[in-house]
Coordinates of C-alpha atoms in Angstrom, one line a residue:
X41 CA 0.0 0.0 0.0
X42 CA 2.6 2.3 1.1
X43 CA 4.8 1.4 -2.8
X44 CA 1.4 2.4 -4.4
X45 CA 0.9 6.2 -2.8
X46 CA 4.6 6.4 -3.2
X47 CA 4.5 5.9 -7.0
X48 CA 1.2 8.2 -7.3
X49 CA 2.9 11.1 -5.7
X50 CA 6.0 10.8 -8.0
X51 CA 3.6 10.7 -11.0
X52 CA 2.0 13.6 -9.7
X53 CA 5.2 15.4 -9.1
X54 CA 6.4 14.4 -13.0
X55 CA 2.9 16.0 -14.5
X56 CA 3.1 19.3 -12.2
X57 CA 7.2 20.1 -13.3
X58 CA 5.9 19.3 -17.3
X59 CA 3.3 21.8 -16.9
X60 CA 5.7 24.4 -15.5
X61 CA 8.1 23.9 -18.1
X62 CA 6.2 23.6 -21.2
X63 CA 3.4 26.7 -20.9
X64 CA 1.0 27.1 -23.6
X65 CA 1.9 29.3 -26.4
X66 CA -0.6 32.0 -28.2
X67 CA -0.3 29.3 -30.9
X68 CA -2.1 26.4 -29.0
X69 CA -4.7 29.1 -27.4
X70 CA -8.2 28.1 -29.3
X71 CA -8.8 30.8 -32.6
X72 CA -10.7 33.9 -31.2
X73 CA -14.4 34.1 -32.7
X74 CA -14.7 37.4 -35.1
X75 CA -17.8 39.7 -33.9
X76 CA -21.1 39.1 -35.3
X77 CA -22.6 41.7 -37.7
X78 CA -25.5 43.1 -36.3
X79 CA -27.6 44.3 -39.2
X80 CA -27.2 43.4 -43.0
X81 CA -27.6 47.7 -44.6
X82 CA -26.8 49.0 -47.6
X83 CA -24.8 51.9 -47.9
X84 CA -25.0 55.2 -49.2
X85 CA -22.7 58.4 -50.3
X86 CA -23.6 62.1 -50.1
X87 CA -24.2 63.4 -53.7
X88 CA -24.3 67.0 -54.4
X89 CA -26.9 68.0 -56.5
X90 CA -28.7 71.8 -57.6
X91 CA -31.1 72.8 -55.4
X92 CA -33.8 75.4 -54.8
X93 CA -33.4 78.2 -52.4
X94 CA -37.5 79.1 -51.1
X95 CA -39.0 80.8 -48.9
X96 CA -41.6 79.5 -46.4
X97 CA -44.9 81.3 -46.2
X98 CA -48.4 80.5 -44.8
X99 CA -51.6 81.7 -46.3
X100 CA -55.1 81.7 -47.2
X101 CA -57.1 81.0 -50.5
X102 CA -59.4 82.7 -52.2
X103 CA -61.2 83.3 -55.7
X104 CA -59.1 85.1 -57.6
X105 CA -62.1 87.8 -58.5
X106 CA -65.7 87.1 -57.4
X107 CA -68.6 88.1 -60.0
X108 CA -71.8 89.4 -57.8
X109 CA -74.7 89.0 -60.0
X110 CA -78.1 91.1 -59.1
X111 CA -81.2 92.0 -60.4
X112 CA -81.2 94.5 -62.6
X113 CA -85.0 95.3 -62.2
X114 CA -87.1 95.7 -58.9
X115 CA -90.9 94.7 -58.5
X116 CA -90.4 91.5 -60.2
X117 CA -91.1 87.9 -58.6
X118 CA -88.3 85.6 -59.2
X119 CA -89.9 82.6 -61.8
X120 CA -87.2 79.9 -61.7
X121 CA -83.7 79.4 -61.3
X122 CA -81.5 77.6 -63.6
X123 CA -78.3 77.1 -61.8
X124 CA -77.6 76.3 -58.0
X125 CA -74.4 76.4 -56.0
X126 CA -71.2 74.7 -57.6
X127 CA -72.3 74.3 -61.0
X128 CA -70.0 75.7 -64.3
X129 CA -71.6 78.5 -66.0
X130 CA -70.5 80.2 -69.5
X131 CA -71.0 83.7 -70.0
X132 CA -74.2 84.8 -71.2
X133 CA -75.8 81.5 -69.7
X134 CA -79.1 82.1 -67.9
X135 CA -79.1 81.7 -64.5
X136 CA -82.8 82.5 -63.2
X137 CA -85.6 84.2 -64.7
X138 CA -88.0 87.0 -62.7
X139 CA -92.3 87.1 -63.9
X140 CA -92.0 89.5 -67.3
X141 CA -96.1 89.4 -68.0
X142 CA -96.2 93.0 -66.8
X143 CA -92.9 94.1 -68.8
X144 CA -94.3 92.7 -71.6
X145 CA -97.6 94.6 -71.6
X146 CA -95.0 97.7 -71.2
X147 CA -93.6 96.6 -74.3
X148 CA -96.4 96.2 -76.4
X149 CA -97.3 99.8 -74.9
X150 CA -94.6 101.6 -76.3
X151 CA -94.7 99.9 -79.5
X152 CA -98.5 101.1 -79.8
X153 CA -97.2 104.3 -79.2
X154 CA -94.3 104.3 -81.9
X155 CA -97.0 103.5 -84.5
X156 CA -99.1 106.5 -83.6
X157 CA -96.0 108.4 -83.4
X158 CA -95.1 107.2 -86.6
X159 CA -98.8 107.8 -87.8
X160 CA -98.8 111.3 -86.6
X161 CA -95.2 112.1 -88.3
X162 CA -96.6 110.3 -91.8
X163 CA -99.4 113.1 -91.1
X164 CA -96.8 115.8 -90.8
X165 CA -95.1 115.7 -93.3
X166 CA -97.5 115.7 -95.7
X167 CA -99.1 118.8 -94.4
X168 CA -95.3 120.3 -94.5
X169 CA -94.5 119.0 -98.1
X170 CA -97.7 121.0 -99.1
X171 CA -96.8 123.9 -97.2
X172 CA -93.4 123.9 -98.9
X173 CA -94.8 123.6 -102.6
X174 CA -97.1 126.6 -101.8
X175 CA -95.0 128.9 -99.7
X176 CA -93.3 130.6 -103.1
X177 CA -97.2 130.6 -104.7
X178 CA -98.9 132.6 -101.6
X179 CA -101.4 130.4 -101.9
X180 CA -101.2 129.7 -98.1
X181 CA -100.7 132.3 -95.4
X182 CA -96.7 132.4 -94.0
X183 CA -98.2 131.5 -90.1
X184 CA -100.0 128.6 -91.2
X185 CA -97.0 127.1 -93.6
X186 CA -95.0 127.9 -90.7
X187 CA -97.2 125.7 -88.2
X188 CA -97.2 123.1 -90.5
X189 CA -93.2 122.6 -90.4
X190 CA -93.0 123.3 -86.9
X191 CA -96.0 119.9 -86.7
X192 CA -93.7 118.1 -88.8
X193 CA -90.4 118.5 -86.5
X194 CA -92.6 117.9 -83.5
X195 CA -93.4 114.7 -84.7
X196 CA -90.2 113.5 -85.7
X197 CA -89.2 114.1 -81.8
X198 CA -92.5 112.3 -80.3
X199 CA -91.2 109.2 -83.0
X200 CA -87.5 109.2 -81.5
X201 CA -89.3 110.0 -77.8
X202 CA -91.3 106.7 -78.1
X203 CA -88.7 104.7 -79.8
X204 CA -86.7 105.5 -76.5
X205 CA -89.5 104.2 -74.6
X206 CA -89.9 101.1 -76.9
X207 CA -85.6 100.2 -76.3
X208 CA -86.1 101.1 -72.4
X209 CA -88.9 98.3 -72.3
X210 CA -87.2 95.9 -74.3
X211 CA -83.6 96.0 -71.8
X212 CA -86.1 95.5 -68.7
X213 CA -88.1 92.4 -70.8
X214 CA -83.6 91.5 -71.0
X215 CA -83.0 92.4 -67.3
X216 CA -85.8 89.9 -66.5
X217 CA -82.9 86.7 -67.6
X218 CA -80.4 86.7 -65.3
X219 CA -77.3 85.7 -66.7
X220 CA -74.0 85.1 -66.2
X221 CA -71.4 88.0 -66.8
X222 CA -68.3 85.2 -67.0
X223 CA -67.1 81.7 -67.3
X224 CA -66.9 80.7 -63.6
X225 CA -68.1 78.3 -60.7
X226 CA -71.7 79.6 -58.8
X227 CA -70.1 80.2 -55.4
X228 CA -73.3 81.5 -53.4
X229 CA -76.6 81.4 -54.5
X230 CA -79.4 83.8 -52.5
X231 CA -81.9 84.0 -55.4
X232 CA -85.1 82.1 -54.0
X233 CA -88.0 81.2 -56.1
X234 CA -91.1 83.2 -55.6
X235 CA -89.8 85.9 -53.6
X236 CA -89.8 89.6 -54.7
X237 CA -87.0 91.1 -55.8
X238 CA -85.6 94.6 -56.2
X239 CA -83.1 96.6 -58.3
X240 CA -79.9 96.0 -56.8
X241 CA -80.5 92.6 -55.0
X242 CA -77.7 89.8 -54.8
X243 CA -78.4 86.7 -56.3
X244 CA -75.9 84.8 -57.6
X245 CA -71.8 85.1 -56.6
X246 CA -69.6 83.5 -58.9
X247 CA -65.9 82.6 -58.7
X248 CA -64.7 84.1 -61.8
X249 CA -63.0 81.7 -64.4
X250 CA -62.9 79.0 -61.6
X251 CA -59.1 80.4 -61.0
X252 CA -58.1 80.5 -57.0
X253 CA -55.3 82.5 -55.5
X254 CA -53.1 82.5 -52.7
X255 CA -52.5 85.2 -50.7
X256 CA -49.2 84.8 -48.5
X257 CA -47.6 87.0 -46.1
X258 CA -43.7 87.3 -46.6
X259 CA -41.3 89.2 -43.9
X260 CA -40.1 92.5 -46.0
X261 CA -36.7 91.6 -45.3
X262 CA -37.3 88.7 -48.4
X263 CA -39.1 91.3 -50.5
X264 CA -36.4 91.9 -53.0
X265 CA -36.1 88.6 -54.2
X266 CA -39.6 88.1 -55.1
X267 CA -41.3 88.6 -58.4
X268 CA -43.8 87.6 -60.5
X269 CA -43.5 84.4 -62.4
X270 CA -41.7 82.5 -59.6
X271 CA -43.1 79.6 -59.3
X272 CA -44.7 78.3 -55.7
X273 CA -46.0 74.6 -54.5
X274 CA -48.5 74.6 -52.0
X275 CA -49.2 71.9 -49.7
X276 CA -53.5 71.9 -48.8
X277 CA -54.9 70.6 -45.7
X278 CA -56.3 67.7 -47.1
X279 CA -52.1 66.4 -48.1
X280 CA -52.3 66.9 -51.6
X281 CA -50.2 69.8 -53.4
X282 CA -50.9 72.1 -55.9
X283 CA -48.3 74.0 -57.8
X284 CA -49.2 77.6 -59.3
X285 CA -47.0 81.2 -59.4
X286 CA -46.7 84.7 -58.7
X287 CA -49.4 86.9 -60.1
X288 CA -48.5 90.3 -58.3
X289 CA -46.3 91.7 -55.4
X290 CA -47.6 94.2 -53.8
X291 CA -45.7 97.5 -54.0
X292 CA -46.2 98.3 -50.0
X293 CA -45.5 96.9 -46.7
X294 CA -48.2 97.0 -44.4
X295 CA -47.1 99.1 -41.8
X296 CA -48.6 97.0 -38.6
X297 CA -47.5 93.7 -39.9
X298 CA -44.1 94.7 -41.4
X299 CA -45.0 91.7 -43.8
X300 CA -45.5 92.4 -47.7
X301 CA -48.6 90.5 -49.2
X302 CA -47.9 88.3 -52.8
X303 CA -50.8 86.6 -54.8
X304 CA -50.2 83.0 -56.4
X305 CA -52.4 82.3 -59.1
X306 CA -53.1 78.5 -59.1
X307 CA -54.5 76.5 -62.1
X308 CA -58.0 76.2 -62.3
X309 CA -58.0 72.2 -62.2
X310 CA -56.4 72.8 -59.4
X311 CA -57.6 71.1 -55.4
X312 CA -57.6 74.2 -53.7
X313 CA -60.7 76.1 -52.5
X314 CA -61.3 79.3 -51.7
X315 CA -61.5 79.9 -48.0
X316 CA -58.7 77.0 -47.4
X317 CA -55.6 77.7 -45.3
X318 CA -52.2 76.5 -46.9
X319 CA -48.7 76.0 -46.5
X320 CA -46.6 77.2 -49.3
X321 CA -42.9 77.4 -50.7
X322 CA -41.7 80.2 -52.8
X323 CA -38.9 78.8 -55.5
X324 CA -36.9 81.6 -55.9
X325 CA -33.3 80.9 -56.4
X326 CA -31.1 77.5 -56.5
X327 CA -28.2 76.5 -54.9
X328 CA -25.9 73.3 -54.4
X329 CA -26.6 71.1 -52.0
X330 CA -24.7 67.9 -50.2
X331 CA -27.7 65.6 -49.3
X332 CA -28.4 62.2 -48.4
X333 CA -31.5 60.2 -47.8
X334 CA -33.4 61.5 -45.3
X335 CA -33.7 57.6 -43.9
X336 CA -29.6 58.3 -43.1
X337 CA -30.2 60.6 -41.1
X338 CA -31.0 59.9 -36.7
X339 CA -32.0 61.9 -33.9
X340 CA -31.2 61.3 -31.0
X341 CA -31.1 63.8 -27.8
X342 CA -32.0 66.7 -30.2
X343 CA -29.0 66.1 -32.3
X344 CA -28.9 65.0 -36.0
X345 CA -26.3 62.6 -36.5
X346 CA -25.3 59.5 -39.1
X347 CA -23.7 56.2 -39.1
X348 CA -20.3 56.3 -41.3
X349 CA -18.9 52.7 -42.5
X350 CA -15.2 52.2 -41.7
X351 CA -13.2 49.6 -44.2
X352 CA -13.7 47.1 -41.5
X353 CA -17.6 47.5 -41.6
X354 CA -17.6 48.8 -38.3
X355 CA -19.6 51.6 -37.6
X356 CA -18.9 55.2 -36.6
X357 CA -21.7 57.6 -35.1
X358 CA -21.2 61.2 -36.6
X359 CA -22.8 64.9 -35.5
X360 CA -23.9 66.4 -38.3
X361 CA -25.4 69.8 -39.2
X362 CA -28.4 69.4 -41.2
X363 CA -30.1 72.0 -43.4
X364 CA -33.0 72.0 -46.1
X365 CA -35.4 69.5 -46.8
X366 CA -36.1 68.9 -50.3
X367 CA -38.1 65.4 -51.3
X368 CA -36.6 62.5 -49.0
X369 CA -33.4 64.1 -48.8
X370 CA -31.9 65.8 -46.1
X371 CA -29.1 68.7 -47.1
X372 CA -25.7 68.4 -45.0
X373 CA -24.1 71.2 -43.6
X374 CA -21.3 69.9 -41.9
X375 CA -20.2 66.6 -40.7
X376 CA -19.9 64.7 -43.9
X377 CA -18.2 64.6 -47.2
X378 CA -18.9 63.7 -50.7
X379 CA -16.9 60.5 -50.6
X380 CA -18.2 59.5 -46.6
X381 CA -19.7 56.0 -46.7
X382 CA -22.9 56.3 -44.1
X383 CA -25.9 53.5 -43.7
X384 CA -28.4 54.7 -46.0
X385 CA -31.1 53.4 -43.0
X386 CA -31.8 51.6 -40.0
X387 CA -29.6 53.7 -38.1
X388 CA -31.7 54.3 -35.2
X389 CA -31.3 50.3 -34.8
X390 CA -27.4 50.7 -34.5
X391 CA -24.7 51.8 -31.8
X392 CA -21.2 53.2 -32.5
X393 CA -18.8 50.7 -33.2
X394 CA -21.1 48.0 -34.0
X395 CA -20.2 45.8 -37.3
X396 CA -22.2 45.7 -39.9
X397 CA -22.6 43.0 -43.0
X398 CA -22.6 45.4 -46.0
X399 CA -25.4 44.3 -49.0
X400 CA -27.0 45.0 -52.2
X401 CA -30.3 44.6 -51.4
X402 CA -30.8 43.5 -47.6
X403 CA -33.3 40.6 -46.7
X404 CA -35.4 41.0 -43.4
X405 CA -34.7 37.2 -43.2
X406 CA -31.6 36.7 -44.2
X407 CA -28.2 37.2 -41.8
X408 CA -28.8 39.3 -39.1
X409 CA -32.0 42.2 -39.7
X410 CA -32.2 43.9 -42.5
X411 CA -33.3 47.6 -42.9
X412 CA -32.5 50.4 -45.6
X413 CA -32.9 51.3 -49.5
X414 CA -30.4 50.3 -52.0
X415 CA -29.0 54.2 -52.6
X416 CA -26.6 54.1 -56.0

């Protein structure tokens, strides 16, 4: 028993004093595992591209002119109406009509009195063609040829006196068709059938030539650089845009305000409507502009920053100062250069100094997640 505990001990002492002496080298140490990507991205440079310089303006809508239609005649009852709110119209179209029995007896009364004004000049001037023939003969007293002439010219004034009765009689049997006095969309309608209407009264508003402007306020310090023509893209409230230009500048600053007013004219196919309240861009210069995707670009603690890919694929968060917004692109200001390799998106989903697996077109199921568009 004791030989066998003896001869253990020595075998123990052998292993301990091989250990000692032969350490393991850095060569027999197991391979060290690389890092795992953590997202497959694609990758995107800054490109450098013209770009327009606008201004920023809010604004109201409104009808570029309105067209107030009203009776033209009083006394009349309204007959029918033709056209109700939001219908096209033509010029000239008829709109409503008023009750023209009693303008048409008035008619037929002044004609009856141009044919027995017209009887009583025929009259006339056969009593002064007479008088004329005789005057040299002295056939006829000089007072009575005279009387006869002086008939004659009285005559011919009654005639033109009715005749300007007859035409006034005929433009109220017109003013009893109310019509349209432009191409245009009915905007109000106040005519209402049956009721009595005077001279003067409002019934119909249209919006002339369906054309809608915007009227935006613009701080007088950007007052030189605008002018008609420019163009301007509104955004409406309902999300869709509409694109139009200036019209007119005006030529003062309102005094309270210290803003100067400008008038867009938008296209009459246009989505807008009058009494809308829009958002609106200006384009009135262009200037360069280093921009990437707007997907690039992550904010985080009220700071703009993007994800730069080293030549390892490991991943460097970057401040950067960003400017205009044009599209979905974002302009840089600072941070970045033209030839800066940055994660085109996904970036919220990364940390600095993470590794990434760079790809064409990343695969929510492939290696790792996938996030991002394939920027060229």
């Amino acid at each position: 028993m004791q030989n066998l505990s003896l001869m253990l001990f020595r075998w123990l002492a052998a292993l301990l004093l091989s250990v000692a002496c032969n350490p393991l080298t850095a060569a027999d140490a197991p391979a060290t595992t690389p890092p795992k990507a953590a997202l497959a991205v694609t990758v995107a440079t800054p490109s450098e591209e013209e770009w327009p310089v606008s201004i920023t303006a809010n604004g109201s809508l409104a009808a570029w002119h309105e067209a107030v239609i009203a009776a033209e005649i009083g006394g009349l009852r309204v007959a029918s109406i033709k056209a109700e709110l939001g219908d096209q119209v033509k010029r000239g179209q008829e709109l409503a009509t008023l009750a023209k029995d009693s303008v048409e007896a008035d008619v037929a009364r002044a004609q009856a009195g141009v044919a027995q004004a017209e009887a009583s000049l025929a009259e006339a001037r056969l009593n002064a063609d007479r008088a004329r023939r005789l005057k040299t003969s002295g056939a006829l007293p000089a007072q009575q040829i005279d009387q006869y002439l002086a008939a004659e010219a009285t005559a011919k004034a009654n005639l033109t006196a009715q005749q300007a009765v007859l035409q006034g009689e005929r433009i109220r049997l017109r003013q009893t068709s109310i019509v349209a006095v432009d191409d245009g969309v009915v905007s109000s309608r106040t005519a209402t059938l049956g009721a009595v209407v005077q001279a003067g009264t409002e019934l119909f508003r249209l919006v002339r030539q369906n054309r809608i402007e915007w009227k935006a306020d613009i701080p007088a310090r950007d007052a030189d650089q605008l002018q008609p023509g420019q163009k301007a893209r509104l955004t409406l409230p309902t999300g869709k845009q509409a694109d139009g230009e200036i019209r007119l500048v005006s030529p003062v600053i309102d005094p309270k305000t210290r803003n100067i007013s400008v008038y867009v004219s938008l296209p009459p196919d246009s989505p807008a409507r009058a009494g809308m309240f829009a958002q609106g861009e200006i384009l009135t210069n262009s200037a360069k502009a280093l921009s990437v995707p707007q997907s690039a670009v992550v904010l985080r603690d009220g700071n703009s920053y993007v994800f730069v890919v080293g030549a390892d694929n490991r991943i460097a968060q970057r401040l950067v100062q960003v400017g205009r917004h044009h599209q979905d692109q974002v302009e840089i200001l600072d941070g970045v250069s033209a030839q800066t390799r940055i994660v085109a998106s996904g970036g919220a989903f990364l940390n600095d100094g993470d590794t990434v697996k760079v790809v064409d077109h990343p695969s929510p199921c492939g290696e790792g997640r996938g996030w991002g568009n394939n920027t060229p």
